[in-house]
GROMACS .gro file of C-alpha atoms in nm:
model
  179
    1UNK     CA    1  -1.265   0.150   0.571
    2UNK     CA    2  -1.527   0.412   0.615
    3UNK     CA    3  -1.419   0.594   0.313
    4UNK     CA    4  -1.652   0.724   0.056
    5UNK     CA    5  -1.628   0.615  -0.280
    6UNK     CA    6  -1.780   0.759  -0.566
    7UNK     CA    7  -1.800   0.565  -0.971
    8UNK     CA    8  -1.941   0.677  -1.243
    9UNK     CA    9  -1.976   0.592  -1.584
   10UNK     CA   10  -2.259   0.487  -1.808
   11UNK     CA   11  -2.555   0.188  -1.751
   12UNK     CA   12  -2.583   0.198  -1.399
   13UNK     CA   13  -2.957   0.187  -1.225
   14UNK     CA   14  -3.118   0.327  -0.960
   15UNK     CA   15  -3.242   0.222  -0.668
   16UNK     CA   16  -2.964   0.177  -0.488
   17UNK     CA   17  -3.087  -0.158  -0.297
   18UNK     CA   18  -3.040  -0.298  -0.679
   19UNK     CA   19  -2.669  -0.228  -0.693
   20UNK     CA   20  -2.415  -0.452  -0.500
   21UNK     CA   21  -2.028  -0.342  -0.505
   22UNK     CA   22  -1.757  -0.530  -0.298
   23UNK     CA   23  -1.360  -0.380  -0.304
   24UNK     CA   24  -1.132  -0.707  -0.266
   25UNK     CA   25  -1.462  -0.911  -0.148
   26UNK     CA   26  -1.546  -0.713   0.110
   27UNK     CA   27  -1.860  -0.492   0.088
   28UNK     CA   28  -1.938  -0.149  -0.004
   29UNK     CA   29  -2.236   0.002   0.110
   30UNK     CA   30  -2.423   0.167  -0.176
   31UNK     CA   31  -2.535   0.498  -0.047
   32UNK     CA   32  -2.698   0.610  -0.361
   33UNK     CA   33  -2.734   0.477  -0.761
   34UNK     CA   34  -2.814   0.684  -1.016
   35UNK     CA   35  -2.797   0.561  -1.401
   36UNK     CA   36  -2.450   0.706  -1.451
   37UNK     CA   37  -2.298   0.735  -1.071
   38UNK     CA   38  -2.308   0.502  -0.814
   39UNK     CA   39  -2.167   0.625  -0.412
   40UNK     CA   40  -2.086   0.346  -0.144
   41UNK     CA   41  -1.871   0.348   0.191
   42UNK     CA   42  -1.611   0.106   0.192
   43UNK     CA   43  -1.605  -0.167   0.470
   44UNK     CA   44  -1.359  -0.247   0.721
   45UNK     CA   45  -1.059  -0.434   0.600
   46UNK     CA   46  -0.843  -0.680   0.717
   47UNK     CA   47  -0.474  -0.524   0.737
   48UNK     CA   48  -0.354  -0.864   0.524
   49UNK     CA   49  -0.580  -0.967   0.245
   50UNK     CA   50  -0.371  -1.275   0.054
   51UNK     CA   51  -0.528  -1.179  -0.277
   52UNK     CA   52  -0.631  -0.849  -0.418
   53UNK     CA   53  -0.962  -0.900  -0.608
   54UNK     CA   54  -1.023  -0.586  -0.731
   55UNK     CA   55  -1.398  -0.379  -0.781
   56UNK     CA   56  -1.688  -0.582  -0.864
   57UNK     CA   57  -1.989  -0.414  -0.874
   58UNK     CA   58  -2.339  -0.678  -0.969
   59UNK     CA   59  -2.622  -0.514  -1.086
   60UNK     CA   60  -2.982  -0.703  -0.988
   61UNK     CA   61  -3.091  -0.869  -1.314
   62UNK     CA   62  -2.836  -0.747  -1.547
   63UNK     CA   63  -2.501  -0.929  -1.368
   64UNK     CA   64  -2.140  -0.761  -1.327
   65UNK     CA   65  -2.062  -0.447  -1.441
   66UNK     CA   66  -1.747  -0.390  -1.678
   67UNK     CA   67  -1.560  -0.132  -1.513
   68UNK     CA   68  -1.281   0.050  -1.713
   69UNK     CA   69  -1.164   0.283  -1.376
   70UNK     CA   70  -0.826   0.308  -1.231
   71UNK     CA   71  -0.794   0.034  -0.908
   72UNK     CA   72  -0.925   0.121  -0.583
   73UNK     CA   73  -0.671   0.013  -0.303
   74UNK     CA   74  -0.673  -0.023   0.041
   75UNK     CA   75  -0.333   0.175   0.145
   76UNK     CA   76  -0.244   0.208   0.482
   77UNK     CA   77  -0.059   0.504   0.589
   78UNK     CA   78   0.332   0.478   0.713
   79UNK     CA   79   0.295   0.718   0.998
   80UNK     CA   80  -0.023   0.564   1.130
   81UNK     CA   81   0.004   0.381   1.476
   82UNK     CA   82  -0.298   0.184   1.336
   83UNK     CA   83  -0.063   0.043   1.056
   84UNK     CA   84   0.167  -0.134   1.312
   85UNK     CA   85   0.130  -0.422   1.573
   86UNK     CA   86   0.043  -0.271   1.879
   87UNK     CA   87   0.033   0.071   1.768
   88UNK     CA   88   0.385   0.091   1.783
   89UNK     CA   89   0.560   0.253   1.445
   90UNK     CA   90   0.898   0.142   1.323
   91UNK     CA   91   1.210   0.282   1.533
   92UNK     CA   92   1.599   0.287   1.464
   93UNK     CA   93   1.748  -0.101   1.414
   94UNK     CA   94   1.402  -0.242   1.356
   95UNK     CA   95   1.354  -0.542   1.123
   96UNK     CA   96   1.000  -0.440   0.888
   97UNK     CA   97   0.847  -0.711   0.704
   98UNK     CA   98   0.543  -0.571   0.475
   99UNK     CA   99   0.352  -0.910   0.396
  100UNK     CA  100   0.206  -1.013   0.092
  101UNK     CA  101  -0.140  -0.824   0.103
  102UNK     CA  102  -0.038  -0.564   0.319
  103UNK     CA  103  -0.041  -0.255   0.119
  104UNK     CA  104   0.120   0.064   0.265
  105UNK     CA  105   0.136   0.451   0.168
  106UNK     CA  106   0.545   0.575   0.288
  107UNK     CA  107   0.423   0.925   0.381
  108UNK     CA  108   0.690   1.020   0.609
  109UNK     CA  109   1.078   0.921   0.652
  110UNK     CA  110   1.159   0.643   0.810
  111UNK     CA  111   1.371   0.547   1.096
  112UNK     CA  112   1.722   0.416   0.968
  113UNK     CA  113   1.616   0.065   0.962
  114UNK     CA  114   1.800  -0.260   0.977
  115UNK     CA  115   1.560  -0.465   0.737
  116UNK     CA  116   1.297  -0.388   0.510
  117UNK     CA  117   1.158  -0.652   0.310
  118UNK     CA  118   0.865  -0.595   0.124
  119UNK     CA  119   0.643  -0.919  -0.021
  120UNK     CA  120   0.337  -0.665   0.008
  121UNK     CA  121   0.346  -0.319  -0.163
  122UNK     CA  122   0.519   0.013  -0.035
  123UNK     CA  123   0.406   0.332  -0.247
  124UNK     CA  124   0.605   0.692  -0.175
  125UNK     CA  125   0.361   0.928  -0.163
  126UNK     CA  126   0.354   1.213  -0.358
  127UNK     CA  127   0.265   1.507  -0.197
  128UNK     CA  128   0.589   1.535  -0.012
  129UNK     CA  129   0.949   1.444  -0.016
  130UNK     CA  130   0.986   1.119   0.179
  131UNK     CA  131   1.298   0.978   0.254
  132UNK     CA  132   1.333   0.586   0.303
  133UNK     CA  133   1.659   0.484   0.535
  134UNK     CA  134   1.807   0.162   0.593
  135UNK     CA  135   2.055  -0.137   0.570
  136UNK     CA  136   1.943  -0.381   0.377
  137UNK     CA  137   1.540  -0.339   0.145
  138UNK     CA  138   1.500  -0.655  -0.011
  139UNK     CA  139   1.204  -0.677  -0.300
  140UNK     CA  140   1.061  -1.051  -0.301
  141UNK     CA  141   0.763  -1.106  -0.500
  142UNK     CA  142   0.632  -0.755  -0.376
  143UNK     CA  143   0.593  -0.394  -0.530
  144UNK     CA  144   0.830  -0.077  -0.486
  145UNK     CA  145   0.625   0.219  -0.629
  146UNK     CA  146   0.722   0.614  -0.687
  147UNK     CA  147   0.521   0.687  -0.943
  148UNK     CA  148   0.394   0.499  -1.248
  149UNK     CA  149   0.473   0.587  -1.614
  150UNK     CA  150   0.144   0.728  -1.680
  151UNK     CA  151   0.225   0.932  -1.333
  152UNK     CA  152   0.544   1.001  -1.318
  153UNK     CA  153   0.663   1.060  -0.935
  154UNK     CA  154   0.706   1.417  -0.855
  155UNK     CA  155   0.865   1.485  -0.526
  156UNK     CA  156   1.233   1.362  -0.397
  157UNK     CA  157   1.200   1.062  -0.325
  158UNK     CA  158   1.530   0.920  -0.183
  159UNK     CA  159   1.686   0.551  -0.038
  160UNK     CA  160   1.948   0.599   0.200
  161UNK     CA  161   2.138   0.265   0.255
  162UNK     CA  162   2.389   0.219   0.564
  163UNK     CA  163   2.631  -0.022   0.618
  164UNK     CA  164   3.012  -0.060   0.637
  165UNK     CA  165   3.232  -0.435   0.548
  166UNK     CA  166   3.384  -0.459   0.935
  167UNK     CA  167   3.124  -0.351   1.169
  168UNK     CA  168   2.707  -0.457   0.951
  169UNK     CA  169   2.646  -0.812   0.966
  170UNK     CA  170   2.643  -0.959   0.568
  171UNK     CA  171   2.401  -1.139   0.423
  172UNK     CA  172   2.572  -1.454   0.219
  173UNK     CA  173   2.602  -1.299  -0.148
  174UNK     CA  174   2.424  -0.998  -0.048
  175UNK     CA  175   2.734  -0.802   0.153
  176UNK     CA  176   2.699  -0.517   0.405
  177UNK     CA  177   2.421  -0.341   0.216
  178UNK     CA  178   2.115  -0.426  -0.066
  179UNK     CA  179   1.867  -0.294  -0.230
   0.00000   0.00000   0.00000
């Protein structure tokens, strides 16, 4: 939250206390409204929202705007103690579990982890090379992102997995170590 977000486009009205625009249904605040630019601060966010809704924005007496704009996501940052329980960031061994609505920005390497699983969505950054390290990353209804075909990743990006058949526990069908 508390980050300033600015559309434009065509249609739009001014004043602002006419305008109404909510990011996954929560609101935010329209600082301004023009007719082709409209400037809000997003609101506080849950870390785990079930289901993405996307940008609405509602215009008083003229209903919901159609908005052709790239999605507006709520990330949280990797290194951040505010992205983990109690502050505390991932160390060595750890099992991770990135939720479904939990949406998270890998901006630094990680620890060498025992478990990732990701039901949420991990994106690499890509200002930086980032380095992701562990046993077993398992995929399960969730998102894996370095880039997109329009935006092709830039950076190294690089999965280290760890494991050896007599001393990592396996997984039934999965073995020592999975991606």
């Amino acid at each position: 939250g508390a980050q300033t977000v600015v559309l434009t486009g065509t249609g739009f009205t001014s004043p602002q206390s006419l305008v109404t625009v909510k990011i996954d249904g929560i609101d935010c605040v329209v600082q301004s409204s023009t007719g082709t630019s409209i400037t809000c601060i997003t609101g506080y966010r849950p870390a785990i929202v079930p289901d993405a809704l996307g940008m609405v924005v509602w215009i008083a007496g003229v209903g919901e705007a159609a908005l052709q704009c790239s999605p507006y996501m709520y990330i949280d940052p990797w290194s951040s103690p505010l992205t983990w329980r109690d502050g505390l960031p991932p160390v060595d061994g750890d099992l991770v579990v990135l939720p479904k609505g939990r949406n998270v920005l890998l901006d630094i390497d990680t620890p060498k982890l025992l478990y990732l699983l990701i039901e949420g969505t991990l994106i690499v950054d890509d200002t930086q090379d980032v380095e992701l390290h562990s046993t077993y990353i398992f995929v399960r209804g969730g998102t894996l992102q370095a880039g997109t075909e329009a935006a092709p990743h830039q950076h190294t990006f690089r999965i280290t997995l760890y494991g050896d058949r007599y001393t990592t526990p396996h997984f039934p069908i999965y073995g020592a170590k999975n991606l």
